[in-house]
C-alpha cells in the first residue's frame, strides 16, 4: 500500500512540474468534417538544424508562413523554456509565438483532430519521437495529409525522405506516425498525441 501511495504521489508531483514547465495540453476528441486529403501549398523554405534547435526551427517555419522572416538558428539563441541540455519545452514555442502576436493552443487529440487543424491551412507543430524506440523528442510542422500519409516540413536532414515537392520533404505512413506520436512515459503521462496550433483567423486580421 505504501508503494502504491508513493507512486501516486510521484505521478502527481511529476504532472504538476510538467504543467509548470511545459503547460498542460487541452484534450480534444470530437471528430469534425475535413477533406480526405489536404496539403498547404504556400511557399515557404525548409531550413535544416545542426543540433537540438527543432523548437526554434519549427517556430521560424510557422512565422514565415505568415510572412514574417525568421531563421531557426537566430531564434534559438534566446529561446525561452530551454533545458540545460539545449532541448526546449512546448511552452517555449507558445511563448515566442505569443510575443509575436499569435494566439496559440496546445491540444491533445488524435489523427482526426490533427487532420482537421491542418485542413484550416496553417502548419501544426507536433511533438513526436525522432525515431521509434528512441527517447529523443522532436518538434516538426505538419503541412498535409491524405488517407495513407502525414506530410512534414522536416528540419533534420537525415529524416528527409522526399525531395520532389516544395511544401514538404518528409512523408510518414499514418500507422508509423502514430507510433512516433506516442511519447508517453512514466515522466510524461499526458503528452502523447499533442500539438500546437495558431488561431489563423485572428492572426490574419492582425496582419491586415
N, CA and C of each residue as an Amber inpcrd file, in Angstrom:
protein
   624
   0.8270000  -1.2070000   0.0000000   0.0000000   0.0000000   0.0000000
   0.8630000   1.2590000   0.0000000   1.9510000   1.2120000   0.7780000
   2.8580000   2.3650000   0.8410000   3.4700000   2.6420000  -0.5260000
   3.8370000   1.5510000  -1.2400000   4.4540000   1.7070000  -2.5620000
   3.4580000   2.3470000  -3.5330000   2.1970000   1.9070000  -3.4790000
   1.1710000   2.4650000  -4.3550000   0.9840000   3.9510000  -4.0880000
   0.9060000   4.3230000  -2.8070000   0.7430000   5.7320000  -2.4440000
   1.9360000   6.5580000  -2.9110000   3.1240000   5.9860000  -2.7990000
   4.3410000   6.6850000  -3.2300000   4.3230000   6.9290000  -4.7330000
   3.8960000   5.9050000  -5.4810000   3.8360000   6.0360000  -6.9360000
   2.8140000   7.0970000  -7.3380000   1.6390000   7.0560000  -6.6940000
   0.5990000   8.0400000  -6.9950000   1.0780000   9.4520000  -6.6870000
   1.7440000   9.6130000  -5.5380000   2.2750000  10.9240000  -5.1590000
   3.3180000  11.3900000  -6.1670000   4.1690000  10.4730000  -6.5970000
   5.2240000  10.8200000  -7.5550000   4.6050000  11.2550000  -8.8800000
   3.5480000  10.5520000  -9.3310000   2.8630000  10.9110000 -10.5720000
   2.2450000  12.3000000 -10.4650000   1.6320000  12.5980000  -9.3300000
   1.0100000  13.9050000  -9.1180000   2.0620000  15.0100000  -9.1550000
   3.1750000  14.7780000  -8.4650000   4.2540000  15.7770000  -8.4320000
   4.8330000  15.9870000  -9.8370000   5.0630000  14.8900000 -10.5620000
   5.6090000  14.9910000 -11.9230000   4.6630000  15.7530000 -12.8390000
   3.3590000  15.4820000 -12.6970000   2.3600000  16.1650000 -13.5300000
   2.3490000  17.6600000 -13.2390000   2.4470000  18.0280000 -11.9630000
   2.4570000  19.4440000 -11.5900000   3.7050000  20.1500000 -12.1260000
   4.8340000  19.4770000 -12.0300000   6.0880000  20.0550000 -12.5370000
   6.0040000  20.2390000 -14.0550000   5.5050000  19.2080000 -14.7480000
   5.3690000  19.3020000 -16.2030000   4.3810000  20.3920000 -16.6000000
   3.3110000  20.5250000 -15.8190000   2.3190000  21.5610000 -16.1160000
   2.9550000  22.9450000 -16.0470000   3.8590000  23.1320000 -15.0970000
   4.5410000  24.4210000 -14.9530000   5.5670000  24.6320000 -16.0690000
   6.3670000  23.5980000 -16.3520000   7.4400000  23.7400000 -17.3340000
   6.9410000  23.6880000 -18.7770000   5.9220000  22.8660000 -19.0270000
   5.5140000  22.5940000 -20.4000000   4.1500000  23.1560000 -20.7520000
   3.3190000  23.4280000 -19.7520000   1.8940000  23.7500000 -19.8630000
   1.1230000  22.4660000 -20.1560000  -0.1220000  22.4220000 -19.7510000
  -0.9360000  21.2190000 -19.9300000  -1.7040000  21.2770000 -21.2500000
  -1.6900000  20.1980000 -22.0140000  -2.4750000  20.1820000 -23.2590000
  -3.9640000  20.0600000 -22.9550000  -4.7760000  20.6520000 -23.8030000
  -6.2310000  20.5590000 -23.6800000  -6.7250000  19.3670000 -24.4960000
  -7.4330000  18.4270000 -23.8780000  -7.9340000  17.2670000 -24.6320000
  -8.9750000  17.6760000 -25.6700000  -8.8280000  17.1690000 -26.8920000
  -9.8010000  17.4040000 -27.9660000 -10.0200000  16.0680000 -28.6640000
 -11.2420000  15.5560000 -28.6090000 -11.5190000  14.2440000 -29.1760000
 -12.6300000  14.2520000 -30.2120000 -13.4420000  15.3020000 -30.2310000
 -14.5890000  15.3080000 -31.1280000 -14.1490000  15.3620000 -32.5820000
 -14.6780000  14.4440000 -33.3890000 -14.3420000  14.4140000 -34.8010000
 -15.1470000  15.4630000 -35.5540000 -14.4670000  16.2060000 -36.4260000
 -15.1310000  17.2000000 -37.2570000 -14.8790000  16.8820000 -38.7190000
 -15.6670000  17.4730000 -39.5820000 -15.5030000  17.2270000 -41.0140000
 -14.2400000  17.9060000 -41.5380000 -13.5320000  17.2060000 -42.4060000
 -12.3490000  17.7610000 -43.0590000 -12.1460000  17.0200000 -44.3700000
 -11.4090000  17.6010000 -45.3120000 -11.1870000  16.9380000 -46.6040000
 -10.4230000  15.6220000 -46.4320000 -10.6190000  14.6930000 -47.3530000
  -9.9220000  13.4030000 -47.2900000  -8.4130000  13.5780000 -47.4350000
  -8.0080000  14.5980000 -48.1560000  -6.5830000  14.9180000 -48.2850000
  -6.4270000  16.4320000 -48.3400000  -5.2870000  16.9120000 -47.8710000
  -5.0630000  18.3610000 -47.8590000  -3.5590000  18.6110000 -47.7730000
  -3.0980000  19.6030000 -48.5090000  -1.6950000  19.9970000 -48.4510000
  -1.5920000  21.5090000 -48.5160000  -0.9080000  22.0960000 -47.5590000
  -0.6750000  23.5400000 -47.5640000   0.3020000  23.8600000 -48.6950000
  -0.1160000  24.6720000 -49.6280000   0.6700000  24.9330000 -50.8290000
   1.4840000  26.2200000 -50.7510000   1.3340000  26.9790000 -49.6980000
   2.0070000  28.2770000 -49.5940000   3.5210000  28.1180000 -49.6380000
   4.1820000  28.9730000 -50.3860000   5.6360000  28.9210000 -50.4830000
   6.2870000  29.1890000 -49.1260000   7.2330000  28.3570000 -48.7790000
   7.9520000  28.5030000 -47.5140000   9.2080000  27.6570000 -47.6100000
  10.3310000  28.2070000 -47.2680000  11.5540000  27.4150000 -47.3350000
  11.6620000  26.5130000 -46.1000000  12.4090000  25.4260000 -46.2650000
  12.6400000  24.4900000 -45.1650000  14.1300000  24.5270000 -44.8260000
  14.4570000  25.0360000 -43.6450000  15.8410000  25.1070000 -43.1920000
  16.1820000  23.8800000 -42.3570000  17.4930000  23.5910000 -42.2400000
  17.9320000  22.4060000 -41.5080000  18.7460000  22.7750000 -40.2740000
  18.4430000  22.1170000 -39.1850000  19.1160000  22.3620000 -37.9130000
  20.3770000  21.5300000 -37.7990000  21.2830000  21.9630000 -36.9110000
  22.5280000  21.2420000 -36.6860000  22.5190000  20.4590000 -35.3760000
  21.7870000  20.9520000 -34.3780000  21.8470000  20.3190000 -33.0690000
  20.4440000  20.0200000 -32.5300000  20.0290000  20.7610000 -31.4950000
  18.7420000  20.4860000 -30.8470000  17.7920000  21.6760000 -30.9770000
  17.7910000  22.2930000 -32.1480000  17.0260000  23.5310000 -32.3310000
  15.6610000  23.3310000 -32.9680000  15.1040000  22.1220000 -32.8990000
  13.8620000  21.8500000 -33.6450000  12.7130000  22.7590000 -33.2230000
  12.6320000  23.1260000 -31.9400000  11.5570000  24.0240000 -31.4940000
  11.6730000  25.3710000 -32.2060000  12.8850000  25.8920000 -32.2820000
  13.1040000  27.1870000 -32.9250000  12.8930000  27.1020000 -34.4310000
  13.3350000  26.0180000 -35.0600000  13.1740000  25.8760000 -36.5000000
  11.7000000  25.6910000 -36.8700000  10.9560000  24.9600000 -36.0420000
   9.5250000  24.7980000 -36.2940000   8.7960000  26.1300000 -36.1410000
   9.1830000  26.8810000 -35.1130000   8.5740000  28.1910000 -34.8790000
   8.8840000  29.1440000 -36.0260000  10.1320000  29.1440000 -36.4750000
  10.5250000  30.0130000 -37.5900000   9.7520000  29.6560000 -38.8550000
   9.5470000  28.3720000 -39.0780000   8.7820000  27.9440000 -40.2520000
   7.3630000  28.4970000 -40.1890000   6.7510000  28.4310000 -39.0200000
   5.3820000  28.9340000 -38.8790000   5.3320000  30.4500000 -39.0430000
   6.3300000  31.1490000 -38.5120000   6.3760000  32.6060000 -38.6820000
   6.4870000  32.9730000 -40.1570000   7.3330000  32.2400000 -40.8890000
   7.4780000  32.5260000 -42.3240000   6.1760000  32.2500000 -43.0780000
   5.4190000  31.2870000 -42.5940000   4.1220000  31.0070000 -43.2180000
   3.2360000  32.2440000 -43.2170000   3.3850000  33.0690000 -42.1840000
   2.5930000  34.2900000 -42.0770000   3.3360000  35.5140000 -42.6020000
   4.4160000  35.2910000 -43.3400000   5.1170000  36.3910000 -43.9790000
   6.1230000  37.0980000 -43.0990000   6.4500000  36.5210000 -41.9430000
   7.4440000  37.1150000 -41.0540000   8.7810000  36.3950000 -41.2430000
   9.7690000  37.0740000 -41.7680000  11.0620000  36.4450000 -41.9960000
  11.6640000  36.0170000 -40.6500000  12.0750000  34.7660000 -40.5680000
  12.6380000  34.2390000 -39.3280000  13.5760000  33.0900000 -39.6400000
  14.6450000  32.9710000 -38.8650000  15.5990000  31.8790000 -39.0080000
  15.6820000  31.1320000 -37.6820000  15.6040000  29.8120000 -37.7630000
  15.6110000  28.9920000 -36.5640000  16.8510000  29.1760000 -35.7210000
  18.0050000  29.2700000 -36.3600000  19.2620000  29.3980000 -35.6140000
  19.2830000  30.6810000 -34.7940000  18.8120000  31.7700000 -35.3880000
  18.7870000  33.0530000 -34.6760000  17.7660000  33.0160000 -33.5390000
  16.5940000  32.4460000 -33.7920000  15.5780000  32.3510000 -32.7430000
  16.0770000  31.5250000 -31.5630000  16.7850000  30.4590000 -31.8580000
  17.1990000  29.5140000 -30.8200000  18.1180000  30.1460000 -29.7740000
  18.9130000  31.1200000 -30.1830000  19.8910000  31.7160000 -29.2540000
  19.2350000  32.2500000 -27.9940000  18.0320000  32.7880000 -28.1250000
  17.3540000  33.3700000 -26.9580000  15.9950000  32.7090000 -26.7180000
  15.8770000  31.4610000 -27.1160000  14.5930000  30.7730000 -26.9960000
  14.2780000  30.4840000 -25.5330000  13.0500000  30.7500000 -25.0950000
  12.6780000  30.5020000 -23.6970000  12.4010000  29.0240000 -23.4330000
  12.2750000  28.6930000 -22.1430000  11.9440000  27.3250000 -21.6980000
  12.9430000  26.3000000 -22.2230000  14.2210000  26.6860000 -22.2480000
  15.2800000  25.7990000 -22.7150000  15.8650000  25.0340000 -21.5280000
  16.1230000  23.7430000 -21.7090000  16.7030000  22.9290000 -20.6510000
  18.2270000  23.0550000 -20.6690000  18.8660000  22.4630000 -19.6760000
  20.3290000  22.5030000 -19.6130000  20.9690000  21.7670000 -20.7780000
  20.2630000  20.7830000 -21.3160000  20.8090000  20.0130000 -22.4410000
  20.5560000  20.6790000 -23.7880000  19.7930000  21.7850000 -23.7750000
  19.5530000  22.5130000 -25.0090000  18.2230000  22.2280000 -25.6600000
  17.4760000  21.2470000 -25.1530000  16.1450000  20.9970000 -25.6920000
  15.1770000  22.0490000 -25.1550000  13.9770000  22.0920000 -25.7240000
  13.0060000  23.1340000 -25.3790000  11.6650000  22.4890000 -25.0390000
  11.0060000  23.0180000 -24.0120000   9.6640000  22.5610000 -23.6770000
   8.6430000  23.1990000 -24.6310000   7.4820000  22.5560000 -24.8130000
   6.4420000  23.1450000 -25.6820000   6.0620000  24.5660000 -25.2830000
   6.1410000  24.8540000 -24.0110000   5.7940000  26.1850000 -23.5200000
   6.6350000  27.2620000 -24.1860000   7.8910000  26.9230000 -24.5270000
   8.7710000  27.8930000 -25.1700000   8.2600000  28.3310000 -26.5220000
   7.7590000  27.3790000 -27.3150000   7.2030000  27.7010000 -28.6260000
   6.0180000  28.6460000 -28.4820000   5.1460000  28.3430000 -27.5380000
   3.9600000  29.1790000 -27.3390000   4.3420000  30.5820000 -26.8660000
   5.3870000  30.6560000 -26.0380000   5.8390000  31.9590000 -25.5440000
   6.3380000  32.8340000 -26.6840000   7.1590000  32.2640000 -27.5650000
   7.7010000  33.0310000 -28.6940000   6.5760000  33.4760000 -29.6230000
   5.6640000  32.5750000 -29.9320000   4.5650000  32.9310000 -30.8330000
   3.6650000  33.9930000 -30.2050000   3.4350000  33.8940000 -28.9050000
   2.6230000  34.9100000 -28.2280000   3.3040000  36.2710000 -28.2900000
   4.6240000  36.2990000 -28.1260000   5.3640000  37.5600000 -28.1960000
   5.3010000  38.1720000 -29.6000000   5.0830000  37.3280000 -30.6060000
   4.9610000  37.8090000 -31.9840000   3.5260000  38.1960000 -32.3330000
   2.6170000  38.0400000 -31.3720000   1.2370000  38.4460000 -31.5910000
   0.2670000  37.3270000 -31.9000000   0.7170000  36.0860000 -31.8290000
  -0.1450000  34.9490000 -32.1290000  -0.8870000  34.4570000 -30.8910000
  -2.0780000  33.9460000 -31.1210000  -2.8000000  33.2170000 -30.0890000
  -2.6380000  31.7290000 -30.3950000  -2.0830000  30.9770000 -29.4550000
  -1.8310000  29.5570000 -29.6830000  -2.6980000  28.6870000 -28.7880000
  -2.8160000  27.4370000 -29.1920000  -3.4550000  26.4150000 -28.3690000
  -2.5650000  25.1870000 -28.3500000  -2.5560000  24.5040000 -27.2190000
  -1.7940000  23.2630000 -27.0800000  -2.8000000  22.1510000 -26.8210000
  -2.9700000  21.2670000 -27.8060000  -4.0150000  20.2590000 -27.7550000
  -3.4470000  18.8510000 -27.6130000  -4.2650000  17.9700000 -27.0520000
  -4.0150000  16.5300000 -27.0440000  -5.1860000  15.8840000 -27.7770000
  -4.9080000  15.2970000 -28.9380000  -6.0020000  14.7850000 -29.7450000
  -5.7000000  13.4460000 -30.3710000  -6.0540000  13.2950000 -31.6370000
  -5.8240000  12.0710000 -32.3880000  -5.6190000  12.4430000 -33.8510000
  -5.4870000  11.4490000 -34.6950000  -5.2390000  11.7160000 -36.1160000
  -6.3600000  12.5550000 -36.7300000  -7.5910000  12.2820000 -36.3530000
  -8.7160000  13.0410000 -36.9030000  -8.6490000  14.5160000 -36.5210000
  -8.3760000  14.8040000 -35.2430000  -8.3260000  16.2060000 -34.8150000
  -7.1140000  16.9190000 -35.4110000  -6.0070000  16.1760000 -35.5900000
  -4.8170000  16.7610000 -36.2190000  -5.1120000  17.1200000 -37.6700000
  -5.7310000  16.2150000 -38.4120000  -6.0660000  16.4950000 -39.8030000
  -6.9990000  17.6970000 -39.9120000  -7.9570000  17.7630000 -39.0150000
  -8.8890000  18.8860000 -39.0240000  -8.1430000  20.2150000 -38.8720000
  -7.1890000  20.2690000 -37.9500000  -6.4360000  21.5080000 -37.7360000
  -5.5900000  21.8630000 -38.9510000  -4.9350000  20.8720000 -39.5450000
  -4.1060000  21.1330000 -40.7280000  -4.9670000  21.6290000 -41.8830000
  -6.1790000  21.0880000 -41.9960000  -7.0610000  21.4650000 -43.1070000
  -7.5010000  22.9210000 -43.0420000  -7.2350000  23.6030000 -41.9390000
  -7.5370000  25.0280000 -41.8340000  -6.5410000  25.8730000 -42.6230000
  -5.4100000  25.2590000 -43.0220000  -4.4510000  25.9650000 -43.8680000
  -3.2460000  26.5260000 -43.1540000  -3.0610000  26.1920000 -41.8730000
  -1.9080000  26.6660000 -41.1100000  -1.1000000  25.4710000 -40.6070000
   0.2350000  25.4760000 -40.7600000   1.0350000  24.3660000 -40.2420000
   0.7680000  24.1290000 -38.7560000   0.7810000  22.8810000 -38.3690000
   0.5590000  22.4840000 -36.9750000   1.8410000  21.8380000 -36.4660000
   2.3540000  22.3150000 -35.3420000   3.6010000  21.7890000 -34.7910000
   3.2910000  20.6080000 -33.8700000   3.8030000  19.4210000 -34.2250000
   3.5800000  18.2240000 -33.4130000   4.8210000  17.9010000 -32.5880000
   4.5980000  17.1470000 -31.5230000   5.6340000  16.7340000 -30.5720000
   5.7660000  15.2210000 -30.7030000   6.8420000  14.7460000 -31.3510000
   6.9920000  13.3210000 -31.6550000   8.3840000  12.8200000 -31.2690000
   8.5750000  11.5110000 -31.3860000   9.9020000  10.9240000 -31.2260000
  10.6880000  11.1190000 -32.5220000  12.0040000  11.2580000 -32.3830000
  12.8390000  11.3390000 -33.5820000  12.7450000  10.0230000 -34.3520000
  12.8450000   8.9210000 -33.6110000  12.7030000   7.5930000 -34.2000000
  11.9600000   6.6840000 -33.2380000  11.2550000   5.7170000 -33.7740000
  10.5640000   4.7530000 -32.9270000  11.5820000   3.9630000 -32.1070000
  11.3000000   3.7970000 -30.8260000  12.1990000   3.0520000 -29.9530000
  13.2510000   3.9080000 -29.2780000  13.3310000   5.2040000 -29.6430000
  14.2720000   6.1280000 -29.0240000  13.5070000   7.1420000 -28.1790000
  14.1820000   7.6730000 -27.1510000  13.5260000   8.6280000 -26.2650000
  13.6870000  10.0730000 -26.7140000  14.5740000  10.3320000 -27.6830000
  14.7700000  11.7030000 -28.1490000  13.4930000  12.2270000 -28.7950000
  13.0850000  13.4320000 -28.3800000  11.8370000  14.0160000 -28.8650000
  12.1070000  15.1530000 -29.8410000  11.0750000  15.5090000 -30.5970000
  11.2870000  16.3700000 -31.7540000  10.0170000  17.1600000 -32.0620000
  10.1770000  18.4390000 -32.3800000   9.0750000  19.2650000 -32.8770000
   9.1990000  19.3810000 -34.3900000   8.0780000  19.2600000 -35.0870000
   8.1130000  19.3830000 -36.5380000   6.7400000  19.8440000 -37.0440000
   6.7000000  20.7290000 -38.0490000   5.4200000  21.1770000 -38.6050000
   4.7790000  20.1270000 -39.5150000   3.4980000  19.8820000 -39.3010000
   2.7000000  19.0650000 -40.2090000   2.0440000  20.0130000 -41.2150000
   2.2140000  19.7240000 -42.5050000   1.6900000  20.6220000 -43.5420000
   0.6800000  19.9390000 -44.4560000   0.4240000  18.6590000 -44.2240000
  -0.5370000  17.9880000 -45.0810000  -0.8040000  16.5620000 -44.6450000
  -1.7420000  15.9420000 -45.3200000  -2.1220000  14.5620000 -45.0110000
  -2.9470000  14.0050000 -46.1630000  -3.0630000  12.6980000 -46.1890000
  -4.0690000  12.0300000 -47.0150000  -4.4840000  10.7740000 -46.2610000
  -5.0570000   9.7960000 -46.9230000  -5.5430000   8.6150000 -46.2180000
  -4.4060000   7.6960000 -45.7830000  -3.2120000   7.8840000 -46.3510000
  -2.0900000   7.0000000 -46.0420000  -0.9510000   7.6770000 -45.2850000
  -0.7370000   8.9620000 -45.5310000   0.4620000   9.6270000 -45.0220000
   0.1600000  10.9280000 -44.2810000   1.1270000  11.2690000 -43.4060000
   1.2190000  12.6010000 -42.8260000   2.4410000  13.2580000 -43.4640000
   2.3060000  14.5220000 -43.8930000   3.3790000  15.2180000 -44.6010000
   4.0000000  16.2850000 -43.6950000   5.3320000  16.2630000 -43.5960000
   6.0640000  17.1090000 -42.6600000   7.0610000  18.0120000 -43.3730000
   7.3060000  19.1710000 -42.7680000   8.4100000  20.0370000 -43.1930000
   9.5320000  19.8050000 -42.1940000  10.3990000  18.8680000 -42.5260000
  11.3770000  18.3050000 -41.5960000  12.6660000  19.1240000 -41.5550000
  13.1220000  19.4500000 -40.3260000  14.3500000  20.2340000 -40.1570000
  15.5730000  19.3630000 -39.8690000  15.3770000  18.0590000 -39.7030000
  16.5010000  17.1340000 -39.5310000  16.8230000  16.4850000 -40.8740000
  17.9820000  16.8190000 -41.3990000  18.3470000  16.3870000 -42.7470000
  18.2740000  14.8720000 -42.9120000  18.7030000  14.1130000 -41.9050000
  18.7700000  12.6600000 -42.0660000  17.3960000  11.9920000 -42.0750000
  16.3420000  12.7480000 -41.7420000  14.9930000  12.1880000 -41.7770000
  14.2400000  12.5210000 -43.0630000  14.8200000  13.3640000 -43.8990000
  14.1850000  13.7420000 -45.1610000  14.0850000  12.5140000 -46.0690000
  12.9060000  12.2630000 -46.6020000  12.7300000  11.1100000 -47.4970000
  11.9490000  11.4630000 -48.7660000  11.7910000  12.7670000 -49.0120000
  11.0390000  13.1930000 -50.2010000  11.5480000  14.5580000 -50.6240000
  11.9840000  14.6800000 -51.8760000  12.5550000  15.9530000 -52.3200000
  11.9380000  16.4590000 -53.6200000  10.7400000  15.9750000 -53.9320000
  10.0930000  16.3730000 -55.1760000   8.9610000  17.3650000 -54.9810000
   8.8940000  17.9840000 -53.8130000   7.8080000  18.9260000 -53.5560000
   8.3300000  20.0730000 -52.6950000   7.8660000  21.2740000 -52.9590000
   8.3370000  22.4440000 -52.2200000   7.6830000  22.5940000 -50.8530000
   6.5070000  22.0230000 -50.6620000   5.7720000  22.2310000 -49.4150000
   6.2110000  21.2920000 -48.2910000   6.7610000  20.1310000 -48.6330000
   7.1650000  19.1730000 -47.6000000   8.3740000  18.3900000 -48.0820000
   9.0550000  17.7460000 -47.1460000  10.2240000  16.9400000 -47.5080000
  10.2640000  15.5960000 -46.7880000   9.1860000  15.2940000 -46.0880000
   9.1130000  14.0040000 -45.3960000   7.6630000  13.5340000 -45.3660000
   7.4460000  12.2870000 -45.7480000   6.1160000  11.6960000 -45.6710000
   6.2090000  10.4550000 -44.7890000   5.2830000  10.3570000 -43.8330000
   5.3180000   9.2660000 -42.8570000   3.9880000   8.5170000 -42.9170000
   4.0170000   7.2040000 -43.1170000   2.7680000   6.4410000 -43.0670000
   2.0480000   6.6890000 -41.7490000   0.7390000   6.8070000 -41.8060000
  -0.0200000   7.1820000 -40.6190000   0.2000000   6.2090000 -39.4570000
   0.2500000   4.9210000 -39.7290000   0.4840000   3.9570000 -38.6420000
   1.8400000   4.1700000 -37.9880000   2.8490000   4.5200000 -38.8030000
   4.1780000   4.8140000 -38.2540000   4.1660000   6.1260000 -37.4800000
   3.4480000   7.1130000 -38.0240000   3.3580000   8.4050000 -37.3480000
   2.7220000   8.2500000 -35.9640000   1.7070000   7.4180000 -35.8580000
   1.0550000   7.2000000 -34.5630000   2.0480000   6.6820000 -33.5350000
   2.9580000   5.8180000 -33.9490000   3.9680000   5.2810000 -33.0270000
   4.9470000   6.3710000 -32.6060000   5.3400000   7.2280000 -33.5550000
   6.2460000   8.3280000 -33.2290000   5.5600000   9.3470000 -32.3200000
   4.2700000   9.5010000 -32.4990000   3.4810000  10.4910000 -31.7570000
   3.2010000  10.0330000 -30.3360000   3.3770000   8.7640000 -30.0690000
   3.1490000   8.2160000 -28.7380000   4.4230000   8.3980000 -27.9000000
   4.5380000   9.5540000 -27.2550000   5.7560000   9.8730000 -26.5000000
   5.5780000   9.6320000 -25.0000000   4.4680000   9.0120000 -24.6380000
   4.1610000   8.8140000 -23.2180000   5.2140000   7.9550000 -22.5380000
   5.6640000   8.4050000 -21.3690000   6.4940000   7.5770000 -20.4910000
   6.1470000   7.9170000 -19.0500000   6.7910000   7.2880000 -18.1150000
   6.4230000   7.4630000 -16.7120000   6.6260000   8.8950000 -16.2330000
   7.5070000   9.6380000 -16.9140000   7.7490000  11.0330000 -16.5410000
   6.7860000  11.9970000 -17.2270000   6.1970000  11.5660000 -18.3320000
   5.3320000  12.4390000 -19.1320000   4.1080000  11.6450000 -19.5700000
   3.1360000  11.5270000 -18.6940000   1.9800000  10.6830000 -18.9650000
   0.9510000  11.3460000 -19.8790000   0.9920000  12.6710000 -19.9800000
  -0.0950000  13.3920000 -20.6560000   0.2830000  13.9770000 -22.0140000
   1.4670000  13.6550000 -22.5370000   1.9560000  14.4250000 -23.6730000
   2.0210000  13.6780000 -25.0040000   1.4800000  12.4600000 -25.0490000
   1.3300000  11.8000000 -26.3480000   0.2310000  12.4940000 -27.1480000
   0.3720000  12.4480000 -28.4770000  -0.6550000  12.9950000 -29.3830000
  -0.9230000  14.4800000 -29.1350000   0.1260000  15.2280000 -28.8370000
  -0.0580000  16.6590000 -28.5910000   0.4650000  17.4830000 -29.7680000
  -0.0970000  18.6800000 -29.9010000   0.2920000  19.5630000 -30.9960000
  -0.0880000  21.0030000 -30.6720000   0.6400000  21.9200000 -31.2840000
   0.4490000  23.3590000 -31.0690000  -0.1650000  23.9610000 -32.3300000
  -1.2340000  24.7120000 -32.1380000  -1.9040000  25.3750000 -33.2670000
  -1.9000000  26.8820000 -33.0610000  -2.1190000  27.5910000 -34.1580000
  -2.2430000  29.0460000 -34.1280000  -3.6320000  29.4170000 -34.6130000
  -4.2430000  30.3760000 -33.9460000  -5.5480000  30.8910000 -34.3820000
  -5.3120000  31.7760000 -35.5960000  -5.3790000  31.1670000 -36.7780000
  -5.0300000  31.8850000 -38.0130000  -5.9980000  33.0200000 -38.3140000
  -7.2520000  32.8700000 -37.9510000  -8.2490000  33.9120000 -38.2300000
  -7.8750000  35.2180000 -37.5580000  -7.5360000  35.1420000 -36.2750000
  -7.1610000  36.3490000 -35.5400000  -5.8410000  36.9060000 -36.0350000
  -4.9280000  35.9920000 -36.4270000  -3.6220000  36.4550000 -36.8720000
  -3.7390000  37.1870000 -38.2020000  -4.5560000  36.6770000 -39.1210000
  -4.7010000  37.3200000 -40.4250000  -5.3490000  38.7000000 -40.2740000
  -6.2560000  38.8450000 -39.3370000  -6.8510000  40.1510000 -39.0910000
  -5.8070000  41.1260000 -38.5890000  -4.8970000  40.6300000 -37.7360000
  -3.8450000  41.4840000 -37.1990000  -2.8900000  41.9270000 -38.2930000
  -2.5430000  40.9850000 -39.1930000  -1.5990000  41.3050000 -40.2800000
  -2.2150000  42.2340000 -41.3150000  -3.5300000  42.1550000 -41.4730000
  -4.1940000  43.0410000 -42.4320000  -4.4370000  44.4220000 -41.8560000
